[in-house]
Coordinates of C-alpha atoms and ligand atoms in Angstrom, one line a residue:
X1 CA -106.8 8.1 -20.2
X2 CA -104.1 9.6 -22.3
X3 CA -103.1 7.5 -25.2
X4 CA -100.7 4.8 -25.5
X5 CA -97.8 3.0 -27.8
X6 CA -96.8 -0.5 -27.5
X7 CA -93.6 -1.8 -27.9
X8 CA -93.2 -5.5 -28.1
X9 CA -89.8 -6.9 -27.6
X10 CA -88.1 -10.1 -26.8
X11 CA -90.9 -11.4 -26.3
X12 CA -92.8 -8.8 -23.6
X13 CA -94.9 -6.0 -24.6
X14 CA -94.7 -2.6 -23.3
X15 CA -97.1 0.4 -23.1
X16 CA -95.4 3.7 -23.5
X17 CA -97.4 7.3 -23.2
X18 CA -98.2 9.3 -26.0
X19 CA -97.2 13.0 -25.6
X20 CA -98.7 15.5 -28.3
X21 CA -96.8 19.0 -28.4
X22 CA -99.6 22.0 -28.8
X23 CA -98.5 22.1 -32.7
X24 CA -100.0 18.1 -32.5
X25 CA -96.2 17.2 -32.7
X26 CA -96.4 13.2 -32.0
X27 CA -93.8 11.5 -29.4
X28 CA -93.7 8.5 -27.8
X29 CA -92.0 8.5 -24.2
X30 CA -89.4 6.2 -23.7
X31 CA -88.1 7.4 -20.4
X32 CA -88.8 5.0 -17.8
X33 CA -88.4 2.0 -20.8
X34 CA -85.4 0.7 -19.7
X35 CA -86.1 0.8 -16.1
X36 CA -89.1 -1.5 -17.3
X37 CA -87.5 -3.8 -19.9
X38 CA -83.6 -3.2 -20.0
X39 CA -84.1 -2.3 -23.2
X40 CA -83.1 1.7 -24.5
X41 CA -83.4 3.1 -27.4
X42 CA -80.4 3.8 -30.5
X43 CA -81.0 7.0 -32.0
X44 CA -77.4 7.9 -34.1
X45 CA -77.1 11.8 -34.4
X46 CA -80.5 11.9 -32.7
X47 CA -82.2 12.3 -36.3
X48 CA -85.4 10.7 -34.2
X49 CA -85.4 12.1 -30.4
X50 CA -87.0 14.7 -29.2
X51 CA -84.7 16.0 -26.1
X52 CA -86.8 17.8 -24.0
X53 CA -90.1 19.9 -24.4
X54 CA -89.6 23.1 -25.7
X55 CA -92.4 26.6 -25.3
X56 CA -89.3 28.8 -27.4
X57 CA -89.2 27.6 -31.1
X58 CA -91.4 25.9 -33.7
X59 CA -90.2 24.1 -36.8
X60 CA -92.7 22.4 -38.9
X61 CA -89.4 21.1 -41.8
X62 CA -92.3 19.8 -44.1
X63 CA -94.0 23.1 -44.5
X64 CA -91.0 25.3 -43.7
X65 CA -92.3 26.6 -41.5
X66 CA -90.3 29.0 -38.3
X67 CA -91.9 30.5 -35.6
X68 CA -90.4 31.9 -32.4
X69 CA -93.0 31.8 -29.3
X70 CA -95.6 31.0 -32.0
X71 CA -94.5 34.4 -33.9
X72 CA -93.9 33.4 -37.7
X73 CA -90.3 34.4 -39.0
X74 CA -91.4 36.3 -41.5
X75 CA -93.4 39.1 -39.3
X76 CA -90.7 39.0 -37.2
X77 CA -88.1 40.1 -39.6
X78 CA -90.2 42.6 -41.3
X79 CA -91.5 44.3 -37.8
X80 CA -89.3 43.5 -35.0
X81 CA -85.8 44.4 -33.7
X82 CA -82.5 41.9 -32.5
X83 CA -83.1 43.1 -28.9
X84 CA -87.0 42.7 -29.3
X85 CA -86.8 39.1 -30.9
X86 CA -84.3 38.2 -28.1
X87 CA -86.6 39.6 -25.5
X88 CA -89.6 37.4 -26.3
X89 CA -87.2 34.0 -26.9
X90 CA -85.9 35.0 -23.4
X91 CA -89.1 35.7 -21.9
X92 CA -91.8 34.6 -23.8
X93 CA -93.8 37.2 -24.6
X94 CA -93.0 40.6 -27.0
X95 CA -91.8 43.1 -24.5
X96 CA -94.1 46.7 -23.9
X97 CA -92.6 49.9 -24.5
X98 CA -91.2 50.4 -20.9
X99 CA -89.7 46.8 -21.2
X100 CA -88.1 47.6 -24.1
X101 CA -86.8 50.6 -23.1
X102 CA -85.3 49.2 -19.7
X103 CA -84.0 46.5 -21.9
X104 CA -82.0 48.8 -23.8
X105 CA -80.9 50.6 -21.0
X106 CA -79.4 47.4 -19.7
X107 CA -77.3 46.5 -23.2
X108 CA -75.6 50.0 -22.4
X109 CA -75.4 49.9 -18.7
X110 CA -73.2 46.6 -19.7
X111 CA -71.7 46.9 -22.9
X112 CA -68.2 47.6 -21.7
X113 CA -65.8 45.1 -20.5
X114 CA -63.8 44.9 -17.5
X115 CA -60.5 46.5 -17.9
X116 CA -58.8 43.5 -17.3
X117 CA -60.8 41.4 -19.9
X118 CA -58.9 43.7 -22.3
X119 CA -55.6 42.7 -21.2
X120 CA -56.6 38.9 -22.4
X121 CA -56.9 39.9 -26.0
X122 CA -52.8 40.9 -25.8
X123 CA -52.6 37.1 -25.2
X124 CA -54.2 35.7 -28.5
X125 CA -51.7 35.6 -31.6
X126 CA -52.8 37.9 -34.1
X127 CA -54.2 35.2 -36.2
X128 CA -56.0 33.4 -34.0
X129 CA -59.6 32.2 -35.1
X130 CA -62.1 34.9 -33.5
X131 CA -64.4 32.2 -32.2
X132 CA -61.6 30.6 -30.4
X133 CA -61.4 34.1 -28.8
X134 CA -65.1 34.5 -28.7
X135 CA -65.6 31.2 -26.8
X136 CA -62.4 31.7 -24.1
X137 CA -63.9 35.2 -23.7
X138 CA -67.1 34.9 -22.4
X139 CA -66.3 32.0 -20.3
X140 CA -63.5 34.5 -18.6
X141 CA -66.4 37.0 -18.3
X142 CA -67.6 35.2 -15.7
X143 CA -64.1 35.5 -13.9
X144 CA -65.3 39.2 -13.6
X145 CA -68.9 38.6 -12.5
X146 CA -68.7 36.0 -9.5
X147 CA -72.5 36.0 -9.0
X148 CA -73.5 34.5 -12.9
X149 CA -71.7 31.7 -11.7
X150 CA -74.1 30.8 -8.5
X151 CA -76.9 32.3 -9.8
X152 CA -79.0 31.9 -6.9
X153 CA -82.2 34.0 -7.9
X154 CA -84.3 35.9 -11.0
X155 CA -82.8 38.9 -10.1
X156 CA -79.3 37.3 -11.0
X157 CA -80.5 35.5 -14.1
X158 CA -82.4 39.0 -15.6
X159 CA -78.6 40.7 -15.4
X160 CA -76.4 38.0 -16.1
X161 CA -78.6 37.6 -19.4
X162 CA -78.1 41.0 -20.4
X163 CA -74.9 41.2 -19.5
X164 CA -73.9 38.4 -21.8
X165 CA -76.0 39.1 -24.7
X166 CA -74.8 43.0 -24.5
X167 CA -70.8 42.3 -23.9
X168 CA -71.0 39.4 -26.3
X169 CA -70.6 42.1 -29.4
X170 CA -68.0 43.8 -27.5
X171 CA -66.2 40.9 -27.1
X172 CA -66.8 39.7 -31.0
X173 CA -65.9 43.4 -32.6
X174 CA -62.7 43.2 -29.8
X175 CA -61.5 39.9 -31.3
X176 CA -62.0 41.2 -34.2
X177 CA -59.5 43.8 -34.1
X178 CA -57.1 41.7 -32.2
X179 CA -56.7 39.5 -35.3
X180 CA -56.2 42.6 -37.6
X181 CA -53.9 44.2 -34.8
X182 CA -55.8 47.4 -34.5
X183 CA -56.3 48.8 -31.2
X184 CA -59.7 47.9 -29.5
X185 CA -62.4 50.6 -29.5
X186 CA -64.4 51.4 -27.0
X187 CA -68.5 50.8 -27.0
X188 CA -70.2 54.4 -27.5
X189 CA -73.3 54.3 -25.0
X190 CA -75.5 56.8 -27.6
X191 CA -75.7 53.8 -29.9
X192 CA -77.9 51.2 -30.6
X193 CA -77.0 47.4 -30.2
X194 CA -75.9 47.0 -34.2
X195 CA -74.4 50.4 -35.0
X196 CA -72.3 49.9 -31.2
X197 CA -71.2 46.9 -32.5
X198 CA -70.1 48.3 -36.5
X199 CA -68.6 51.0 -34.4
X200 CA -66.5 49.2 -32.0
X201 CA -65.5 46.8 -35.1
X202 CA -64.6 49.8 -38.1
X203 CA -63.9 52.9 -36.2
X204 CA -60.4 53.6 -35.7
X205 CA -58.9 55.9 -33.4
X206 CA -58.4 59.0 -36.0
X207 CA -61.6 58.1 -38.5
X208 CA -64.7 57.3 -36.4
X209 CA -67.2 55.1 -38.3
X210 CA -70.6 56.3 -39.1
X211 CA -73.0 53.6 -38.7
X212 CA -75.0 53.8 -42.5
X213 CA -78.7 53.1 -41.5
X214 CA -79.3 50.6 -44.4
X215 CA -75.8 48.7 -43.1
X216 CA -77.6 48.7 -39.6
X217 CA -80.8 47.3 -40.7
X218 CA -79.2 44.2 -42.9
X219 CA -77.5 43.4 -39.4
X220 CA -80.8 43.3 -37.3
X221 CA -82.3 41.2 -40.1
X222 CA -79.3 39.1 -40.0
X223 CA -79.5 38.9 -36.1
X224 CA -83.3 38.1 -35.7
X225 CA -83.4 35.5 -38.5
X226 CA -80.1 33.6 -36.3
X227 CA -81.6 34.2 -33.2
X228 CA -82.8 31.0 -32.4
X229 CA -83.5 27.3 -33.8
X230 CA -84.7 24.8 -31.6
X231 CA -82.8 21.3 -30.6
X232 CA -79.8 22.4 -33.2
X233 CA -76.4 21.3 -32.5
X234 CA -75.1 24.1 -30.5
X235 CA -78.1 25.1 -28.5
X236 CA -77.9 21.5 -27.7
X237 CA -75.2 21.7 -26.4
X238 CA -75.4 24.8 -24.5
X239 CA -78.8 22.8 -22.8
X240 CA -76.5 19.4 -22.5
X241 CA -73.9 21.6 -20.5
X242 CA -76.7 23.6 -18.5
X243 CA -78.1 20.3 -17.5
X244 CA -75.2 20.0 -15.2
X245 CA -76.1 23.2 -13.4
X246 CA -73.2 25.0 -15.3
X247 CA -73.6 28.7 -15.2
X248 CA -75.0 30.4 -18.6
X249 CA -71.6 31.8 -19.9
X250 CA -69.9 28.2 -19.6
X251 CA -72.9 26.9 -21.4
X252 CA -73.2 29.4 -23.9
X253 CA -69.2 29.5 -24.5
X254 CA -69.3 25.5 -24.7
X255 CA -72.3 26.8 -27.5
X256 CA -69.9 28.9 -29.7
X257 CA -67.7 25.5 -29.8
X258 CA -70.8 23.5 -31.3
X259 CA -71.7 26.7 -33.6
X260 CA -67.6 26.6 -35.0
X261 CA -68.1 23.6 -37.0
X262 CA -68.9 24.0 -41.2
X263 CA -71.8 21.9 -40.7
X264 CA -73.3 23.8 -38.6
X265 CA -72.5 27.6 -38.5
X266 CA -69.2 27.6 -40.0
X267 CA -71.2 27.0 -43.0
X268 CA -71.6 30.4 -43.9
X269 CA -68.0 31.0 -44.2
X270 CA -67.5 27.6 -46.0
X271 CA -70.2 28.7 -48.6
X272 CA -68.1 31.9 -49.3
X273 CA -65.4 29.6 -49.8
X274 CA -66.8 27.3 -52.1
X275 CA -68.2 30.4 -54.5
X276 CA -64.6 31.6 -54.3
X277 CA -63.1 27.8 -55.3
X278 CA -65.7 27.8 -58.0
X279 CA -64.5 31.6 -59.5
X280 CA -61.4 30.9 -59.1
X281 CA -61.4 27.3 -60.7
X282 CA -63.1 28.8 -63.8
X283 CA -65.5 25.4 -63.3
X284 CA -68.9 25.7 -64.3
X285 CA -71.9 25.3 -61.9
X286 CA -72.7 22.3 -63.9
X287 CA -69.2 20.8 -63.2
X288 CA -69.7 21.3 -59.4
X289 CA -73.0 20.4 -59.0
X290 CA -71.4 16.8 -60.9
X291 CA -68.6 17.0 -58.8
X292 CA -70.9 17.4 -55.4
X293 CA -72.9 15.0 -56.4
X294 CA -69.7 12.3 -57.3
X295 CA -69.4 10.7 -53.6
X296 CA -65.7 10.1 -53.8
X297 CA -65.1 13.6 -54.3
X298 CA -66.5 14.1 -50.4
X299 CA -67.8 17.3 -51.5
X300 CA -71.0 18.4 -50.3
X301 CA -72.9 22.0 -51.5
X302 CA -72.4 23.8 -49.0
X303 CA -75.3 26.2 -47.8
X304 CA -77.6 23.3 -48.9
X305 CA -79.6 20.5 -46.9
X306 CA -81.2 20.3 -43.2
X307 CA -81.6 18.1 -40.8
X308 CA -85.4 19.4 -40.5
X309 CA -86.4 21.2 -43.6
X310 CA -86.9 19.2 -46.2
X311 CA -88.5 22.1 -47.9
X312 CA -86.9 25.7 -48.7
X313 CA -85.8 27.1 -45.6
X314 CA -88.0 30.3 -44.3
X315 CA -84.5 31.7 -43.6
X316 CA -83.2 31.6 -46.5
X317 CA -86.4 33.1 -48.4
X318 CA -85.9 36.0 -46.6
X319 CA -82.0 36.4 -46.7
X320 CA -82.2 35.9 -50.5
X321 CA -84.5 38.8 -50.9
X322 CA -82.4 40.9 -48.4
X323 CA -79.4 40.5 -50.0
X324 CA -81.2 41.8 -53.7
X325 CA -82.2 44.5 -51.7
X326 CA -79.1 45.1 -49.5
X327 CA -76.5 45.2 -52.7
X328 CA -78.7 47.0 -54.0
X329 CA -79.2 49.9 -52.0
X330 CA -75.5 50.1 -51.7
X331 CA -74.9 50.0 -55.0
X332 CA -72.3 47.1 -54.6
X333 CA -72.7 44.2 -57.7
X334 CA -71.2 41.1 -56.8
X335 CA -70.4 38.5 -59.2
X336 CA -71.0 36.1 -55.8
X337 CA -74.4 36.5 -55.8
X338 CA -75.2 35.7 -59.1
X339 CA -72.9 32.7 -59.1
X340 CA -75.1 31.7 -55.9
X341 CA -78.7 32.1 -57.6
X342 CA -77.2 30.0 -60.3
X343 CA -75.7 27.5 -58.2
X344 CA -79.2 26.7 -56.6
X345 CA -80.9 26.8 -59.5
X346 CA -79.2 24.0 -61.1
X347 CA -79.2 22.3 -57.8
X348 CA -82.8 22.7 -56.9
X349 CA -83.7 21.4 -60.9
X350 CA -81.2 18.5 -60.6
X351 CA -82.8 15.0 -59.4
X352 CA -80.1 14.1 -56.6
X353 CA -81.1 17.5 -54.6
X354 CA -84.8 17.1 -55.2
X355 CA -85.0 13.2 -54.0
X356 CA -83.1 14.2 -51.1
X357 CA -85.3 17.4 -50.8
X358 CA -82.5 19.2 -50.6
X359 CA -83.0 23.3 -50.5
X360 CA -80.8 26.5 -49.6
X361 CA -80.5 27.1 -45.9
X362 CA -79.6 29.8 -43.7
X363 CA -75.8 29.9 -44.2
X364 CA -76.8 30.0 -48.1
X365 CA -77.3 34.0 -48.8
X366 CA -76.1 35.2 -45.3
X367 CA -72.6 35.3 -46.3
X368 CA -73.1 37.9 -49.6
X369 CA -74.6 40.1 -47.2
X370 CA -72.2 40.0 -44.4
X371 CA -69.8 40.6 -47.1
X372 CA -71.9 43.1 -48.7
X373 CA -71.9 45.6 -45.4
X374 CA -67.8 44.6 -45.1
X375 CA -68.0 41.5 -42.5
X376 CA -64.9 39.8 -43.3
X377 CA -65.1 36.3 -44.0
X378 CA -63.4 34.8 -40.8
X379 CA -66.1 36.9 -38.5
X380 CA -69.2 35.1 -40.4
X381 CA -69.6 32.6 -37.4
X382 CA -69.0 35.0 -34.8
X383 CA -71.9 37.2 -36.2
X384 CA -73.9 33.6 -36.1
X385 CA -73.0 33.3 -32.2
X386 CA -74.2 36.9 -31.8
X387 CA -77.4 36.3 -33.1
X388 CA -77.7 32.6 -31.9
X389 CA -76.7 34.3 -28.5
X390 CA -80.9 35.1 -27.2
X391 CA -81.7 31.6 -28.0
X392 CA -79.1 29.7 -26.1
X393 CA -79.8 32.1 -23.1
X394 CA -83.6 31.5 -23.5
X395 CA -82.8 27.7 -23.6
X396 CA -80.7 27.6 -20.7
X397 CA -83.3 29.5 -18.5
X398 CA -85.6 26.4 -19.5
X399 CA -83.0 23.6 -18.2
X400 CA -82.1 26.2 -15.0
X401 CA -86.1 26.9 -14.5
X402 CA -87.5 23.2 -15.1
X403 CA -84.5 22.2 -12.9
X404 CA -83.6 19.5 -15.6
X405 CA -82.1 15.9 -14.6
X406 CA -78.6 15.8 -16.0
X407 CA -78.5 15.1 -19.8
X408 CA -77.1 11.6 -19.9
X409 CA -77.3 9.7 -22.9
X410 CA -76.7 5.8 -23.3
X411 CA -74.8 3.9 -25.9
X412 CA -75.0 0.6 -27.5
X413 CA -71.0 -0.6 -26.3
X414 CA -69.8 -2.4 -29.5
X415 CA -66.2 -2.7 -27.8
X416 CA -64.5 -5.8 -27.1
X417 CA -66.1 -8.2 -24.2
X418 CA -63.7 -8.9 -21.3
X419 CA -59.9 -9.4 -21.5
X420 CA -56.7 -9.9 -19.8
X421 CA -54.4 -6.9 -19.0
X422 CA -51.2 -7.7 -21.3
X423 CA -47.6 -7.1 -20.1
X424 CA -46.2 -4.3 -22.5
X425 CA -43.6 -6.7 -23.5
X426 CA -45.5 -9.3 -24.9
X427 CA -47.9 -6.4 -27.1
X428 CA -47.8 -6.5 -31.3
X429 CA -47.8 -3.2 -32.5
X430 CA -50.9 -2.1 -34.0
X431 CA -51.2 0.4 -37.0
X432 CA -52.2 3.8 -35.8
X433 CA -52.8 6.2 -39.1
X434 CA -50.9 9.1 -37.8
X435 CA -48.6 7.5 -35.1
X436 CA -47.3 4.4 -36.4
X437 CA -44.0 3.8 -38.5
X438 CA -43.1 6.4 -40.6
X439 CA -45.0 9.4 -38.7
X440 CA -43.8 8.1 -35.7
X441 CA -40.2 8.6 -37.0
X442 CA -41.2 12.1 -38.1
X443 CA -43.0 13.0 -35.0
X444 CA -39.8 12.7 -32.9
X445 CA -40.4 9.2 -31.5
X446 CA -36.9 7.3 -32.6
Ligands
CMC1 N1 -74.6 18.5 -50.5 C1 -74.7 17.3 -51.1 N2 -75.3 16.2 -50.5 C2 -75.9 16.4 -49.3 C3 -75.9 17.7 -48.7 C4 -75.2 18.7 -49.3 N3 -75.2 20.0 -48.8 N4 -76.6 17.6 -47.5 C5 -77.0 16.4 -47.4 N5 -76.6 15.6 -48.5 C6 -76.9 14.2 -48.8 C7 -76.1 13.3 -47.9 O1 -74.9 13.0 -48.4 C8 -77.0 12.2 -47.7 O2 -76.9 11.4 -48.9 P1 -77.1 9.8 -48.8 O3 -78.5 9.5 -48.3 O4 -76.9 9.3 -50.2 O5 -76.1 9.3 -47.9 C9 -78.4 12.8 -47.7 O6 -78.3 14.0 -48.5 C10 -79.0 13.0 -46.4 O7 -78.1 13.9 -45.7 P2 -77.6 13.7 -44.2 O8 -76.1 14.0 -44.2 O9 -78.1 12.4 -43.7 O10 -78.4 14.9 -43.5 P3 -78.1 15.4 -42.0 O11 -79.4 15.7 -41.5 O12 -77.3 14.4 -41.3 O13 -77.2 16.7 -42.3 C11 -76.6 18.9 -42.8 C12 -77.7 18.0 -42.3 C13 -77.0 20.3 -42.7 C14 -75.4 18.7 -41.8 C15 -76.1 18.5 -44.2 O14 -77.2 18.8 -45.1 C16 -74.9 19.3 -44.7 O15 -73.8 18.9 -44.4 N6 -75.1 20.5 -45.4 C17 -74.0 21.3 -45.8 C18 -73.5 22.1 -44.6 C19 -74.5 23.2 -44.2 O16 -74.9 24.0 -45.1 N7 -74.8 23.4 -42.9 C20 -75.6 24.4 -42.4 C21 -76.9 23.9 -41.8 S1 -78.2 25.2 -41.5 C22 -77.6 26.3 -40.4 C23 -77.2 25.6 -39.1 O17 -78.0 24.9 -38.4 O18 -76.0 25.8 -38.7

């Protein structure tokens, strides 16, 4: 007999199972509680649920610990390539050598886009936010490629995955260029998934790139330490969209929404911008650190602080020797990085970061090294969606496989009770920040 929890409420007690995860990951399983009691559970941001159960991605927080089908982080980023690492989230295992090679074949068998994808990018104002035009993108992919959309066997899934995780960097470098108003460059099928990608997003038509193998290399890393993260927000969300039987490029578009956001992976950009704000302010590291740390000033560090790791980040171990290593192979000193190691510094030694156990993360380093192999700062995200990209397919095979129930959440309503439907001319008017009295005037509503 498997263990049990009890749950005493209003009066009744209830016994709930005990599920233990293989890394002896403690849940209690509240599924059928409400059909039992009425009763559900309120979980705000979900800091405390466990949405599903996962074979992809293991994250200990406490120990910092990140491993991906039970391979730590570290190995992976010292030994294995982005298609590789996106391989065994997809299918579970490290591919063989023939695997491998079939798996490459694929990314070039689909790296181009249809010729009437390219017309879309005429569309998009030239300074429209690339992972707008990411997102629209690979949901009009599937315009092009009827069958992702029923998906009706293995066969289907095995191209549609490749399709979207190869067309994805054609679409990103494409974007790309549509916001600098260069024309788009083709994808050259003699190069490998990064240097395609560098090459369709800094060649131009009379000076052909040449992909630097030390550039190439920072991008894998880069790609294989995003590559995948559990329950985050976005792969969340790609699961919570999957669970309605949505095909894998709506769900994974609906992922590069989530991603957008600075707390989540528009915090690489936003930590660029905060070094910048800091330089350009002439303020100390001291000063921001007090400023950050002021509440009124609504400033957080940016780059710092998980919802899991309340220790140093593996990710950010790794990136931070990377990007010693990266600058310095190309020979490039920037002032950013030094204003970074002493920005955590004073963080990590201050008392309100180390109660809160707040360390670097991911989106900490990432964004001297982008910069470092000339990633302009608006792309930072997309280049989070490409690497995120194996994990929200190898998630949404799970929902499709398991043939999940529809995500539904519940809600505690804290609305008002029953009332009367009020003729319009007997309503007061109610402040509405934005709408009512003076901004109404302004917005055209006299
Ligand atoms: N700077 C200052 N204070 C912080 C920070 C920060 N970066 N992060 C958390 N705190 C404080 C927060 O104000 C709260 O204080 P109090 O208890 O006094 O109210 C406390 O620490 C707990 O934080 P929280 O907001 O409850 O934590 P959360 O789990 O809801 O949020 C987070 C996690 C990553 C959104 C948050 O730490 C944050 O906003 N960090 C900055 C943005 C960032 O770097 N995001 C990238 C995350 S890693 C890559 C990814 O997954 O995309």
């Amino acid at each position: 007999m498997s263990e049990m929890a009890t749950l005493q409420v209003q009066g009744k007690t209830y016994n709930l199972p005990v599920v233990v995860g293989t890394e002896n990951e403690v849940a209690v399983d509240i599924s059928k509680l409400r059909a039992e009691s009425g009763v559900i559970t309120l979980d705000d941001g979900y800091s405390n649920t466990g949405s599903c159960r996962s074979t992809i991605t293991f994250i200990d927080g406490e120990r910092g610990i990140l491993r991906y089908r039970g391979i730590p982080i570290e190995q992976l980023a010292e030994h294995s390539t982005f298609l590789e690492t996106a391989w065994l989230l997809i299918y579970g295992e490290l591919p063989t050598a023939e695997q491998l090679q079939c798996w490459s074949h694929r990314m070039t068998q689909y790296e181009m886009l249809h010729e009437g994808l390219y017309k879309h990018y005429d569309g998009f104002p030239s300074q429209g936010h690339p992972m707008a035009i990411l997102s629209a993108m690979i949901n009009a992919t599937s315009c092009y490629n009827p069958d992702v959309i029923k998906m009706e066997s293995a066969e289907t899934f095995q191209s549609a995955a490749a399709r979207l995780l190869s067309k994805t960097r054609t679409i990103a470098a494409a974007a790309y260029k549509t916001s600098i108003g260069q024309p788009l460059i083709y994808p050259k099928p003699e190069y490998d998934y990064c240097s395609n990608f560098l090459h369709m997003m800094f060649s131009i038509p009379f000076k052909e790139y040449e992909p630097d193998p030390d550039i190439v290399n920072a991008l894998q890393l880069i790609f294989v330490l995003h590559a995948d993260h559990e329950q985050n927000c976005s792969t969340s969300t790609v699961r919570m969209v999957a669970s309605s039987g949505a095909n894998l490029f709506a769900s994974c578009a609906a992922g590069v929404c989530a991603l957008w956001g600075p707390l989540h992976g528009g915090a690489n950009a936003a930590v660029i911008e905060m070094l910048k704000y800091i330089q350009d302010s002439g303020m100390s590291v001291k000063e921001y650190v007090a400023k950050v740390k002021d509440k009124t000033s609504h400033i957080k560090l940016m780059g710092f602080g998980h919802r899991v790791y309340k220790n140093y980040d593996p990710r950010a171990r790794i990136i931070k020797a990377a990007a010693d290593r990266v600058l310095n192979k190309l020979q490039i000193h920037d002032p950013m990085l030094d204003l970074a190691r002493a920005l955590e510094e004073a963080a990590l030694s201050d008392d309100y970061f180390k109660e809160k156990k707040l360390y670097p993360n991911v989106d900490f380093y990432s964004g001297i090294i982008m910069k470092a192999i000339g990633i302009p700062v608006e792309m930072f995200t997309v280049m989070f969606a490409i690497g995120r990209m194996p994990g929200w397919i190898a998630n949404w095979k799970e929902v499709w496989e398991g043939g999940a129930r529809i995500y539904r959440p519940r809600q505690v309503y804290v609305g008002p009770t029953e009332r009367e439907y009020m003729p319009i001319g007997q309503r007061k008017e109610m402040h509405i920040p934005g709408i009512s009295g003076e901004a109404a005037m302004r917005g055209g509503c006299q």
